[in-house]
């Protein structure tokens, strides 16, 4: 009985040391052709193979929650740079492709002062975005609406608040809340994947 | 009666019972949306109610709250915010906020933008919110 207990303990310790991550889910071979804020085609996730990626989902008409996610990504980007962590890409995908065209994303990046050197904002055609959302289990359903004085119908989404850490082999390793991202914790995770 | 109302209004003007502190909003470009945040410090013992916010810088200005629905986040319009007597109500990211929809101009970090808040008892209060890139 005692040797069995020792063996089980050893297995638990070894497996605990082997990975700090709770997930190891491959994104699969399916490619999602998306378009960046610079109107370049990005094949997601294949184009990020060999690099670590922090991935989130937003819509640019969101005035409250999504800017928190964007801001957290910017802070993480800056902190990763300060810590000398290399080979990380930051990706925000819009789940509102009808309104978030590449030039809208470009303007969003510009006005928010995003360092675009390793930070992409992506959109795509509706079907591709929907398929990708299903794959990543992202929910975004139209919720609150309001009409402007000139008759424009504004809609907002009830949406997921998820962000993901994806390793160099395109495997999801961790999941965070985008608007409440713990920068220190995410930095440790990035260092563990270096 | 009119004299009493005038007198009370004068007292309100001279010593406001509602103080607006830490007003700020997010930078955003023309045609997009932003959010305004501030603290409402009700120094009187009487409850008051924020019933309207207006500004010339956007097509629509509304009081909203962000709420959690399971694991998802959503926003909805609210008619007003009640501020209890002798309390501070915080409008903050991912909570209550003022939606500033379809900006008529670019708003950049460091700018100051004017809003008019209307309270049921205190009446109108003009504020200037500092634009930040948070």
PDB file of C-alpha atoms in Angstrom:
ATOM      1  CA  UNK A   1       0.000   0.000   0.000  1.00  0.00           C
ATOM      2  CA  UNK A   2       2.826   2.355   0.959  1.00  0.00           C
ATOM      3  CA  UNK A   3       4.754   1.988  -2.369  1.00  0.00           C
ATOM      4  CA  UNK A   4       1.513   2.646  -4.259  1.00  0.00           C
ATOM      5  CA  UNK A   5       0.936   5.828  -2.249  1.00  0.00           C
ATOM      6  CA  UNK A   6       4.505   6.994  -2.950  1.00  0.00           C
ATOM      7  CA  UNK A   7       4.096   6.248  -6.675  1.00  0.00           C
ATOM      8  CA  UNK A   8       0.798   8.153  -6.894  1.00  0.00           C
ATOM      9  CA  UNK A   9       2.287  11.122  -5.022  1.00  0.00           C
ATOM     10  CA  UNK A  10       5.269  11.169  -7.367  1.00  0.00           C
ATOM     11  CA  UNK A  11       2.987  11.123 -10.423  1.00  0.00           C
ATOM     12  CA  UNK A  12       0.948  14.000  -9.029  1.00  0.00           C
ATOM     13  CA  UNK A  13       4.060  16.060  -8.246  1.00  0.00           C
ATOM     14  CA  UNK A  14       5.612  15.404 -11.656  1.00  0.00           C
ATOM     15  CA  UNK A  15       2.399  16.233 -13.539  1.00  0.00           C
ATOM     16  CA  UNK A  16       2.016  19.397 -11.454  1.00  0.00           C
ATOM     17  CA  UNK A  17       5.530  20.512 -12.296  1.00  0.00           C
ATOM     18  CA  UNK A  18       5.177  19.642 -15.962  1.00  0.00           C
ATOM     19  CA  UNK A  19       2.595  22.318 -16.660  1.00  0.00           C
ATOM     20  CA  UNK A  20       1.018  25.219 -14.862  1.00  0.00           C
ATOM     21  CA  UNK A  21      -1.723  25.324 -17.454  1.00  0.00           C
ATOM     22  CA  UNK A  22      -5.204  23.944 -17.120  1.00  0.00           C
ATOM     23  CA  UNK A  23      -5.765  23.516 -20.842  1.00  0.00           C
ATOM     24  CA  UNK A  24      -3.998  21.942 -23.779  1.00  0.00           C
ATOM     25  CA  UNK A  25      -6.576  22.100 -26.561  1.00  0.00           C
ATOM     26  CA  UNK A  26      -5.386  22.190 -30.172  1.00  0.00           C
ATOM     27  CA  UNK A  27      -7.141  24.744 -32.368  1.00  0.00           C
ATOM     28  CA  UNK A  28      -7.127  22.204 -35.163  1.00  0.00           C
ATOM     29  CA  UNK A  29      -6.139  22.392 -38.806  1.00  0.00           C
ATOM     30  CA  UNK A  30      -9.070  24.458 -40.042  1.00  0.00           C
ATOM     31  CA  UNK A  31      -7.969  27.853 -41.285  1.00  0.00           C
ATOM     32  CA  UNK A  32     -10.070  30.998 -40.884  1.00  0.00           C
ATOM     33  CA  UNK A  33      -9.155  33.680 -43.449  1.00  0.00           C
ATOM     34  CA  UNK A  34      -9.446  37.046 -41.697  1.00  0.00           C
ATOM     35  CA  UNK A  35      -8.433  40.563 -42.593  1.00  0.00           C
ATOM     36  CA  UNK A  36      -6.335  42.902 -40.479  1.00  0.00           C
ATOM     37  CA  UNK A  37      -6.558  46.607 -39.712  1.00  0.00           C
ATOM     38  CA  UNK A  38      -4.035  47.069 -42.532  1.00  0.00           C
ATOM     39  CA  UNK A  39      -6.275  45.170 -44.966  1.00  0.00           C
ATOM     40  CA  UNK A  40      -3.866  42.237 -45.151  1.00  0.00           C
ATOM     41  CA  UNK A  41      -5.120  38.655 -45.118  1.00  0.00           C
ATOM     42  CA  UNK A  42      -4.357  36.670 -41.972  1.00  0.00           C
ATOM     43  CA  UNK A  43      -4.945  32.927 -41.895  1.00  0.00           C
ATOM     44  CA  UNK A  44      -6.007  32.251 -38.347  1.00  0.00           C
ATOM     45  CA  UNK A  45      -4.485  30.474 -36.489  1.00  0.00           C
ATOM     46  CA  UNK A  46      -1.895  29.041 -38.881  1.00  0.00           C
ATOM     47  CA  UNK A  47      -0.116  32.377 -39.432  1.00  0.00           C
ATOM     48  CA  UNK A  48       0.642  32.461 -35.707  1.00  0.00           C
ATOM     49  CA  UNK A  49       2.252  29.046 -35.551  1.00  0.00           C
ATOM     50  CA  UNK A  50       5.653  29.338 -33.883  1.00  0.00           C
ATOM     51  CA  UNK A  51       4.547  32.347 -31.826  1.00  0.00           C
ATOM     52  CA  UNK A  52       2.635  32.717 -28.614  1.00  0.00           C
ATOM     53  CA  UNK A  53      -0.670  34.537 -28.984  1.00  0.00           C
ATOM     54  CA  UNK A  54      -2.970  36.380 -26.607  1.00  0.00           C
ATOM     55  CA  UNK A  55      -6.398  36.381 -28.226  1.00  0.00           C
ATOM     56  CA  UNK A  56      -9.540  38.330 -27.399  1.00  0.00           C
ATOM     57  CA  UNK A  57     -12.879  39.279 -28.972  1.00  0.00           C
ATOM     58  CA  UNK A  58     -14.414  42.760 -29.069  1.00  0.00           C
ATOM     59  CA  UNK A  59     -16.644  45.109 -31.068  1.00  0.00           C
ATOM     60  CA  UNK A  60     -15.510  48.685 -31.534  1.00  0.00           C
ATOM     61  CA  UNK A  61     -18.932  50.242 -30.873  1.00  0.00           C
ATOM     62  CA  UNK A  62     -18.732  48.904 -27.316  1.00  0.00           C
ATOM     63  CA  UNK A  63     -17.996  51.901 -25.080  1.00  0.00           C
ATOM     64  CA  UNK A  64     -17.534  50.194 -21.707  1.00  0.00           C
ATOM     65  CA  UNK A  65     -16.385  46.553 -21.460  1.00  0.00           C
ATOM     66  CA  UNK A  66     -14.439  45.990 -24.710  1.00  0.00           C
ATOM     67  CA  UNK A  67     -12.201  49.054 -24.182  1.00  0.00           C
ATOM     68  CA  UNK A  68     -11.180  47.461 -20.876  1.00  0.00           C
ATOM     69  CA  UNK A  69     -10.113  44.334 -22.772  1.00  0.00           C
ATOM     70  CA  UNK A  70      -8.251  46.405 -25.371  1.00  0.00           C
ATOM     71  CA  UNK A  71      -6.563  48.432 -22.640  1.00  0.00           C
ATOM     72  CA  UNK A  72      -5.575  45.270 -20.734  1.00  0.00           C
ATOM     73  CA  UNK A  73      -4.051  43.831 -23.913  1.00  0.00           C
ATOM     74  CA  UNK A  74      -2.074  47.050 -24.384  1.00  0.00           C
ATOM     75  CA  UNK A  75      -0.853  46.939 -20.777  1.00  0.00           C
ATOM     76  CA  UNK A  76       0.117  43.275 -21.157  1.00  0.00           C
ATOM     77  CA  UNK A  77       1.916  44.068 -24.412  1.00  0.00           C
ATOM     78  CA  UNK A  78       3.886  46.834 -22.707  1.00  0.00           C
ATOM     79  CA  UNK A  79       4.688  44.724 -19.645  1.00  0.00           C
ATOM     80  CA  UNK A  80       5.800  41.795 -21.820  1.00  0.00           C
ATOM     81  CA  UNK A  81       8.092  44.186 -23.692  1.00  0.00           C
ATOM     82  CA  UNK A  82       9.486  45.540 -20.409  1.00  0.00           C
ATOM     83  CA  UNK A  83      10.172  41.992 -19.208  1.00  0.00           C
ATOM     84  CA  UNK A  84      11.923  41.114 -22.440  1.00  0.00           C
ATOM     85  CA  UNK A  85       9.397  38.441 -23.398  1.00  0.00           C
ATOM     86  CA  UNK A  86       9.716  37.926 -27.121  1.00  0.00           C
ATOM     87  CA  UNK A  87       7.651  36.279 -29.826  1.00  0.00           C
ATOM     88  CA  UNK A  88       4.219  37.195 -28.503  1.00  0.00           C
ATOM     89  CA  UNK A  89       1.377  38.369 -30.731  1.00  0.00           C
ATOM     90  CA  UNK A  90      -1.706  40.184 -29.484  1.00  0.00           C
ATOM     91  CA  UNK A  91      -4.884  39.615 -31.469  1.00  0.00           C
ATOM     92  CA  UNK A  92      -8.335  41.130 -31.055  1.00  0.00           C
ATOM     93  CA  UNK A  93     -11.025  39.761 -33.359  1.00  0.00           C
ATOM     94  CA  UNK A  94     -14.244  41.696 -33.948  1.00  0.00           C
ATOM     95  CA  UNK A  95     -17.514  39.791 -33.613  1.00  0.00           C
ATOM     96  CA  UNK A  96     -19.278  42.681 -35.387  1.00  0.00           C
ATOM     97  CA  UNK A  97     -18.002  42.331 -38.976  1.00  0.00           C
ATOM     98  CA  UNK A  98     -20.940  44.320 -40.392  1.00  0.00           C
ATOM     99  CA  UNK A  99     -19.629  47.503 -38.806  1.00  0.00           C
ATOM    100  CA  UNK A 100     -16.017  46.696 -37.971  1.00  0.00           C
ATOM    101  CA  UNK A 101     -14.384  47.024 -41.365  1.00  0.00           C
ATOM    102  CA  UNK A 102     -10.550  47.102 -41.590  1.00  0.00           C
ATOM    103  CA  UNK A 103     -10.438  50.926 -41.709  1.00  0.00           C
ATOM    104  CA  UNK A 104     -12.671  51.082 -38.600  1.00  0.00           C
ATOM    105  CA  UNK A 105     -10.232  48.785 -36.804  1.00  0.00           C
ATOM    106  CA  UNK A 106      -7.312  50.907 -38.032  1.00  0.00           C
ATOM    107  CA  UNK A 107      -8.952  54.018 -36.654  1.00  0.00           C
ATOM    108  CA  UNK A 108      -9.665  52.222 -33.367  1.00  0.00           C
ATOM    109  CA  UNK A 109      -5.986  51.230 -33.086  1.00  0.00           C
ATOM    110  CA  UNK A 110      -4.891  54.765 -33.883  1.00  0.00           C
ATOM    111  CA  UNK A 111      -7.198  56.533 -31.450  1.00  0.00           C
ATOM    112  CA  UNK A 112      -6.346  54.080 -28.656  1.00  0.00           C
ATOM    113  CA  UNK A 113      -2.620  54.449 -29.295  1.00  0.00           C
ATOM    114  CA  UNK A 114      -2.106  50.740 -29.896  1.00  0.00           C
ATOM    115  CA  UNK A 115       1.460  49.706 -30.701  1.00  0.00           C
ATOM    116  CA  UNK A 116       0.702  47.764 -33.869  1.00  0.00           C
ATOM    117  CA  UNK A 117       4.134  46.137 -34.192  1.00  0.00           C
ATOM    118  CA  UNK A 118       2.821  42.829 -32.757  1.00  0.00           C
ATOM    119  CA  UNK A 119      -0.855  43.690 -32.270  1.00  0.00           C
ATOM    120  CA  UNK A 120      -3.486  42.832 -34.871  1.00  0.00           C
ATOM    121  CA  UNK A 121      -7.164  43.709 -34.976  1.00  0.00           C
ATOM    122  CA  UNK A 122      -8.993  41.286 -37.239  1.00  0.00           C
ATOM    123  CA  UNK A 123     -12.342  41.117 -38.955  1.00  0.00           C
ATOM    124  CA  UNK A 124     -13.727  38.972 -41.755  1.00  0.00           C
ATOM    125  CA  UNK A 125     -16.819  37.889 -43.571  1.00  0.00           C
ATOM    126  CA  UNK A 126     -19.823  37.059 -41.432  1.00  0.00           C
ATOM    127  CA  UNK A 127     -19.747  33.284 -41.970  1.00  0.00           C
ATOM    128  CA  UNK A 128     -16.055  32.998 -41.160  1.00  0.00           C
ATOM    129  CA  UNK A 129     -16.425  35.077 -38.003  1.00  0.00           C
ATOM    130  CA  UNK A 130     -19.452  33.013 -36.915  1.00  0.00           C
ATOM    131  CA  UNK A 131     -17.576  29.743 -37.503  1.00  0.00           C
ATOM    132  CA  UNK A 132     -14.588  31.019 -35.544  1.00  0.00           C
ATOM    133  CA  UNK A 133     -16.834  32.179 -32.697  1.00  0.00           C
ATOM    134  CA  UNK A 134     -18.394  28.716 -32.544  1.00  0.00           C
ATOM    135  CA  UNK A 135     -14.930  27.184 -32.481  1.00  0.00           C
ATOM    136  CA  UNK A 136     -13.811  29.432 -29.610  1.00  0.00           C
ATOM    137  CA  UNK A 137     -17.212  29.274 -27.862  1.00  0.00           C
ATOM    138  CA  UNK A 138     -17.701  33.031 -28.088  1.00  0.00           C
ATOM    139  CA  UNK A 139     -21.230  34.366 -27.703  1.00  0.00           C
ATOM    140  CA  UNK A 140     -22.386  37.738 -29.074  1.00  0.00           C
ATOM    141  CA  UNK A 141     -26.103  38.400 -29.441  1.00  0.00           C
ATOM    142  CA  UNK A 142     -27.647  41.794 -30.171  1.00  0.00           C
ATOM    143  CA  UNK A 143     -29.040  43.263 -26.961  1.00  0.00           C
ATOM    144  CA  UNK A 144     -29.734  46.890 -26.152  1.00  0.00           C
ATOM    145  CA  UNK A 145     -30.697  49.148 -29.063  1.00  0.00           C
ATOM    146  CA  UNK A 146     -31.199  52.887 -29.382  1.00  0.00           C
ATOM    147  CA  UNK A 147     -32.078  55.281 -32.209  1.00  0.00           C
ATOM    148  CA  UNK A 148     -30.118  58.444 -32.932  1.00  0.00           C
ATOM    149  CA  UNK A 149     -31.891  61.696 -33.814  1.00  0.00           C
ATOM    150  CA  UNK A 150     -31.281  61.042 -37.518  1.00  0.00           C
ATOM    151  CA  UNK A 151     -32.895  57.600 -37.339  1.00  0.00           C
ATOM    152  CA  UNK A 152     -29.833  55.378 -37.174  1.00  0.00           C
ATOM    153  CA  UNK A 153     -30.487  52.222 -35.177  1.00  0.00           C
ATOM    154  CA  UNK A 154     -27.594  51.573 -32.823  1.00  0.00           C
ATOM    155  CA  UNK A 155     -27.255  48.086 -31.400  1.00  0.00           C
ATOM    156  CA  UNK A 156     -25.018  46.669 -28.761  1.00  0.00           C
ATOM    157  CA  UNK A 157     -24.184  43.080 -27.882  1.00  0.00           C
ATOM    158  CA  UNK A 158     -24.520  40.830 -24.894  1.00  0.00           C
ATOM    159  CA  UNK A 159     -21.202  39.078 -25.306  1.00  0.00           C
ATOM    160  CA  UNK A 160     -18.520  36.818 -23.904  1.00  0.00           C
ATOM    161  CA  UNK A 161     -15.662  38.352 -21.996  1.00  0.00           C
ATOM    162  CA  UNK A 162     -13.070  35.709 -22.831  1.00  0.00           C
ATOM    163  CA  UNK A 163      -9.403  35.969 -23.679  1.00  0.00           C
ATOM    164  CA  UNK A 164      -7.113  33.069 -24.486  1.00  0.00           C
ATOM    165  CA  UNK A 165      -3.459  32.226 -24.257  1.00  0.00           C
ATOM    166  CA  UNK A 166      -2.411  30.154 -27.266  1.00  0.00           C
ATOM    167  CA  UNK A 167       0.996  28.510 -27.484  1.00  0.00           C
ATOM    168  CA  UNK A 168       3.441  28.169 -30.376  1.00  0.00           C
ATOM    169  CA  UNK A 169       1.739  24.958 -31.502  1.00  0.00           C
ATOM    170  CA  UNK A 170      -1.661  26.671 -31.751  1.00  0.00           C
ATOM    171  CA  UNK A 171      -2.942  25.070 -28.564  1.00  0.00           C
ATOM    172  CA  UNK A 172      -5.183  26.924 -26.128  1.00  0.00           C
ATOM    173  CA  UNK A 173      -3.375  26.790 -22.792  1.00  0.00           C
ATOM    174  CA  UNK A 174      -5.322  29.197 -20.622  1.00  0.00           C
ATOM    175  CA  UNK A 175      -8.473  31.305 -20.562  1.00  0.00           C
ATOM    176  CA  UNK A 176      -8.963  34.672 -18.874  1.00  0.00           C
ATOM    177  CA  UNK A 177     -11.637  37.338 -18.511  1.00  0.00           C
ATOM    178  CA  UNK A 178     -10.592  39.986 -21.021  1.00  0.00           C
ATOM    179  CA  UNK A 179     -11.950  42.974 -19.105  1.00  0.00           C
ATOM    180  CA  UNK A 180     -10.442  41.801 -15.822  1.00  0.00           C
ATOM    181  CA  UNK A 181      -7.174  40.385 -17.092  1.00  0.00           C
ATOM    182  CA  UNK A 182      -4.642  39.910 -14.315  1.00  0.00           C
ATOM    183  CA  UNK A 183      -1.518  41.307 -15.969  1.00  0.00           C
ATOM    184  CA  UNK A 184       0.932  39.777 -13.448  1.00  0.00           C
ATOM    185  CA  UNK A 185      -0.627  36.332 -13.844  1.00  0.00           C
ATOM    186  CA  UNK A 186      -0.660  36.601 -17.644  1.00  0.00           C
ATOM    187  CA  UNK A 187       3.012  37.644 -17.624  1.00  0.00           C
ATOM    188  CA  UNK A 188       3.900  34.508 -15.628  1.00  0.00           C
ATOM    189  CA  UNK A 189       1.977  32.439 -18.171  1.00  0.00           C
ATOM    190  CA  UNK A 190       3.797  34.082 -21.070  1.00  0.00           C
ATOM    191  CA  UNK A 191       7.140  33.453 -19.371  1.00  0.00           C
ATOM    192  CA  UNK A 192       6.206  29.800 -18.864  1.00  0.00           C
ATOM    193  CA  UNK A 193       5.611  29.452 -22.606  1.00  0.00           C
ATOM    194  CA  UNK A 194       8.833  31.183 -23.703  1.00  0.00           C
TER     195      UNK A 194
ATOM    196  CA  UNK B   1     -44.796  80.035  -2.033  1.00  0.00           C
ATOM    197  CA  UNK B   2     -42.862  81.393  -5.029  1.00  0.00           C
ATOM    198  CA  UNK B   3     -40.597  83.252  -2.657  1.00  0.00           C
ATOM    199  CA  UNK B   4     -39.871  80.041  -0.735  1.00  0.00           C
ATOM    200  CA  UNK B   5     -39.000  78.149  -3.956  1.00  0.00           C
ATOM    201  CA  UNK B   6     -36.763  81.017  -5.081  1.00  0.00           C
ATOM    202  CA  UNK B   7     -35.092  81.073  -1.686  1.00  0.00           C
ATOM    203  CA  UNK B   8     -34.461  77.290  -1.758  1.00  0.00           C
ATOM    204  CA  UNK B   9     -33.114  77.503  -5.316  1.00  0.00           C
ATOM    205  CA  UNK B  10     -30.774  80.261  -4.220  1.00  0.00           C
ATOM    206  CA  UNK B  11     -29.528  78.121  -1.326  1.00  0.00           C
ATOM    207  CA  UNK B  12     -28.947  75.247  -3.771  1.00  0.00           C
ATOM    208  CA  UNK B  13     -26.947  77.514  -6.044  1.00  0.00           C
ATOM    209  CA  UNK B  14     -24.873  78.910  -3.228  1.00  0.00           C
ATOM    210  CA  UNK B  15     -24.105  75.601  -1.541  1.00  0.00           C
ATOM    211  CA  UNK B  16     -24.666  72.632  -3.875  1.00  0.00           C
ATOM    212  CA  UNK B  17     -25.611  69.442  -2.060  1.00  0.00           C
ATOM    213  CA  UNK B  18     -24.487  67.283  -4.960  1.00  0.00           C
ATOM    214  CA  UNK B  19     -20.832  67.338  -5.891  1.00  0.00           C
ATOM    215  CA  UNK B  20     -19.499  65.672  -9.018  1.00  0.00           C
ATOM    216  CA  UNK B  21     -15.966  64.377  -8.673  1.00  0.00           C
ATOM    217  CA  UNK B  22     -13.395  62.561 -10.848  1.00  0.00           C
ATOM    218  CA  UNK B  23     -15.302  63.019 -14.104  1.00  0.00           C
ATOM    219  CA  UNK B  24     -13.546  61.374 -17.036  1.00  0.00           C
ATOM    220  CA  UNK B  25     -14.342  59.761 -20.367  1.00  0.00           C
ATOM    221  CA  UNK B  26     -12.551  57.554 -22.866  1.00  0.00           C
ATOM    222  CA  UNK B  27     -10.878  58.910 -25.953  1.00  0.00           C
ATOM    223  CA  UNK B  28     -12.628  57.973 -29.171  1.00  0.00           C
ATOM    224  CA  UNK B  29     -12.938  59.209 -32.714  1.00  0.00           C
ATOM    225  CA  UNK B  30     -15.770  61.030 -34.454  1.00  0.00           C
ATOM    226  CA  UNK B  31     -18.712  58.763 -35.287  1.00  0.00           C
ATOM    227  CA  UNK B  32     -17.880  56.194 -32.603  1.00  0.00           C
ATOM    228  CA  UNK B  33     -18.956  55.822 -28.984  1.00  0.00           C
ATOM    229  CA  UNK B  34     -17.448  56.573 -25.616  1.00  0.00           C
ATOM    230  CA  UNK B  35     -18.410  56.326 -21.961  1.00  0.00           C
ATOM    231  CA  UNK B  36     -18.431  58.947 -19.210  1.00  0.00           C
ATOM    232  CA  UNK B  37     -17.684  58.115 -15.571  1.00  0.00           C
ATOM    233  CA  UNK B  38     -17.810  60.171 -12.368  1.00  0.00           C
ATOM    234  CA  UNK B  39     -18.581  60.033  -8.672  1.00  0.00           C
ATOM    235  CA  UNK B  40     -21.753  61.630  -7.321  1.00  0.00           C
ATOM    236  CA  UNK B  41     -21.183  62.862  -3.798  1.00  0.00           C
ATOM    237  CA  UNK B  42     -24.516  63.590  -2.135  1.00  0.00           C
ATOM    238  CA  UNK B  43     -23.581  65.685   0.893  1.00  0.00           C
ATOM    239  CA  UNK B  44     -27.173  66.293   1.973  1.00  0.00           C
ATOM    240  CA  UNK B  45     -29.214  63.881   4.055  1.00  0.00           C
ATOM    241  CA  UNK B  46     -31.933  63.809   1.367  1.00  0.00           C
ATOM    242  CA  UNK B  47     -31.849  61.248  -1.479  1.00  0.00           C
ATOM    243  CA  UNK B  48     -31.474  62.685  -4.958  1.00  0.00           C
ATOM    244  CA  UNK B  49     -31.798  61.209  -8.425  1.00  0.00           C
ATOM    245  CA  UNK B  50     -29.769  61.674 -11.602  1.00  0.00           C
ATOM    246  CA  UNK B  51     -32.461  61.807 -14.274  1.00  0.00           C
ATOM    247  CA  UNK B  52     -30.684  63.093 -17.369  1.00  0.00           C
ATOM    248  CA  UNK B  53     -27.295  63.751 -18.894  1.00  0.00           C
ATOM    249  CA  UNK B  54     -26.798  65.836 -22.014  1.00  0.00           C
ATOM    250  CA  UNK B  55     -23.967  67.143 -24.139  1.00  0.00           C
ATOM    251  CA  UNK B  56     -23.453  68.724 -27.537  1.00  0.00           C
ATOM    252  CA  UNK B  57     -20.549  66.426 -28.369  1.00  0.00           C
ATOM    253  CA  UNK B  58     -22.657  63.374 -29.291  1.00  0.00           C
ATOM    254  CA  UNK B  59     -25.909  62.495 -31.014  1.00  0.00           C
ATOM    255  CA  UNK B  60     -27.185  60.459 -28.060  1.00  0.00           C
ATOM    256  CA  UNK B  61     -26.277  60.559 -24.362  1.00  0.00           C
ATOM    257  CA  UNK B  62     -27.877  57.977 -22.056  1.00  0.00           C
ATOM    258  CA  UNK B  63     -27.442  56.542 -18.587  1.00  0.00           C
ATOM    259  CA  UNK B  64     -26.562  52.837 -18.816  1.00  0.00           C
ATOM    260  CA  UNK B  65     -25.450  49.965 -16.704  1.00  0.00           C
ATOM    261  CA  UNK B  66     -23.261  47.025 -17.618  1.00  0.00           C
ATOM    262  CA  UNK B  67     -24.519  43.723 -16.286  1.00  0.00           C
ATOM    263  CA  UNK B  68     -23.346  40.141 -16.178  1.00  0.00           C
ATOM    264  CA  UNK B  69     -25.585  37.448 -17.672  1.00  0.00           C
ATOM    265  CA  UNK B  70     -24.022  34.102 -16.863  1.00  0.00           C
ATOM    266  CA  UNK B  71     -20.529  34.406 -18.301  1.00  0.00           C
ATOM    267  CA  UNK B  72     -21.537  37.170 -20.707  1.00  0.00           C
ATOM    268  CA  UNK B  73     -21.591  40.935 -20.394  1.00  0.00           C
ATOM    269  CA  UNK B  74     -24.362  43.235 -21.586  1.00  0.00           C
ATOM    270  CA  UNK B  75     -25.519  46.837 -21.310  1.00  0.00           C
ATOM    271  CA  UNK B  76     -28.948  48.332 -20.778  1.00  0.00           C
ATOM    272  CA  UNK B  77     -30.387  51.811 -20.503  1.00  0.00           C
ATOM    273  CA  UNK B  78     -31.584  52.898 -17.076  1.00  0.00           C
ATOM    274  CA  UNK B  79     -33.997  55.772 -16.472  1.00  0.00           C
ATOM    275  CA  UNK B  80     -32.181  57.232 -13.497  1.00  0.00           C
ATOM    276  CA  UNK B  81     -29.731  56.663 -10.694  1.00  0.00           C
ATOM    277  CA  UNK B  82     -30.822  57.230  -7.093  1.00  0.00           C
ATOM    278  CA  UNK B  83     -28.119  58.620  -4.851  1.00  0.00           C
ATOM    279  CA  UNK B  84     -28.889  58.070  -1.186  1.00  0.00           C
ATOM    280  CA  UNK B  85     -28.357  60.923   1.237  1.00  0.00           C
ATOM    281  CA  UNK B  86     -24.843  61.202   2.661  1.00  0.00           C
ATOM    282  CA  UNK B  87     -23.407  58.740   0.170  1.00  0.00           C
ATOM    283  CA  UNK B  88     -21.202  58.581  -2.892  1.00  0.00           C
ATOM    284  CA  UNK B  89     -22.351  56.779  -6.031  1.00  0.00           C
ATOM    285  CA  UNK B  90     -19.578  55.659  -8.374  1.00  0.00           C
ATOM    286  CA  UNK B  91     -20.112  55.453 -12.115  1.00  0.00           C
ATOM    287  CA  UNK B  92     -17.214  53.277 -13.226  1.00  0.00           C
ATOM    288  CA  UNK B  93     -16.065  50.906 -16.004  1.00  0.00           C
ATOM    289  CA  UNK B  94     -18.097  47.685 -16.178  1.00  0.00           C
ATOM    290  CA  UNK B  95     -20.747  49.271 -13.948  1.00  0.00           C
ATOM    291  CA  UNK B  96     -23.051  52.268 -14.280  1.00  0.00           C
ATOM    292  CA  UNK B  97     -21.873  54.741 -16.901  1.00  0.00           C
ATOM    293  CA  UNK B  98     -23.081  57.377 -19.321  1.00  0.00           C
ATOM    294  CA  UNK B  99     -23.107  56.236 -22.917  1.00  0.00           C
ATOM    295  CA  UNK B 100     -21.905  58.873 -25.332  1.00  0.00           C
ATOM    296  CA  UNK B 101     -23.108  57.608 -28.678  1.00  0.00           C
ATOM    297  CA  UNK B 102     -21.978  58.747 -32.121  1.00  0.00           C
ATOM    298  CA  UNK B 103     -19.487  61.438 -31.213  1.00  0.00           C
ATOM    299  CA  UNK B 104     -19.661  64.541 -33.382  1.00  0.00           C
ATOM    300  CA  UNK B 105     -15.922  65.139 -33.052  1.00  0.00           C
ATOM    301  CA  UNK B 106     -12.684  63.342 -32.153  1.00  0.00           C
ATOM    302  CA  UNK B 107     -12.003  63.407 -28.437  1.00  0.00           C
ATOM    303  CA  UNK B 108      -8.376  63.073 -27.478  1.00  0.00           C
ATOM    304  CA  UNK B 109      -6.619  62.334 -24.204  1.00  0.00           C
ATOM    305  CA  UNK B 110      -6.215  65.559 -22.257  1.00  0.00           C
ATOM    306  CA  UNK B 111      -9.298  67.249 -23.751  1.00  0.00           C
ATOM    307  CA  UNK B 112     -12.037  68.465 -21.435  1.00  0.00           C
ATOM    308  CA  UNK B 113     -15.643  67.971 -22.521  1.00  0.00           C
ATOM    309  CA  UNK B 114     -18.750  69.568 -21.104  1.00  0.00           C
ATOM    310  CA  UNK B 115     -21.840  67.710 -19.898  1.00  0.00           C
ATOM    311  CA  UNK B 116     -24.980  68.838 -18.100  1.00  0.00           C
ATOM    312  CA  UNK B 117     -26.312  66.517 -15.402  1.00  0.00           C
ATOM    313  CA  UNK B 118     -29.884  66.964 -14.229  1.00  0.00           C
ATOM    314  CA  UNK B 119     -30.873  65.905 -10.723  1.00  0.00           C
ATOM    315  CA  UNK B 120     -34.447  65.755  -9.467  1.00  0.00           C
ATOM    316  CA  UNK B 121     -33.771  68.033  -6.512  1.00  0.00           C
ATOM    317  CA  UNK B 122     -30.442  69.691  -7.168  1.00  0.00           C
ATOM    318  CA  UNK B 123     -31.364  70.623 -10.720  1.00  0.00           C
ATOM    319  CA  UNK B 124     -28.762  71.081 -13.426  1.00  0.00           C
ATOM    320  CA  UNK B 125     -25.039  70.756 -12.815  1.00  0.00           C
ATOM    321  CA  UNK B 126     -22.516  71.558 -15.507  1.00  0.00           C
ATOM    322  CA  UNK B 127     -19.348  69.451 -15.452  1.00  0.00           C
ATOM    323  CA  UNK B 128     -16.169  69.089 -17.461  1.00  0.00           C
ATOM    324  CA  UNK B 129     -14.863  65.570 -17.980  1.00  0.00           C
ATOM    325  CA  UNK B 130     -11.202  64.917 -18.700  1.00  0.00           C
ATOM    326  CA  UNK B 131     -10.581  62.626 -21.642  1.00  0.00           C
ATOM    327  CA  UNK B 132      -8.269  59.696 -20.877  1.00  0.00           C
ATOM    328  CA  UNK B 133      -6.977  56.750 -22.875  1.00  0.00           C
ATOM    329  CA  UNK B 134      -7.739  54.151 -20.154  1.00  0.00           C
TER     330      UNK B 134
END
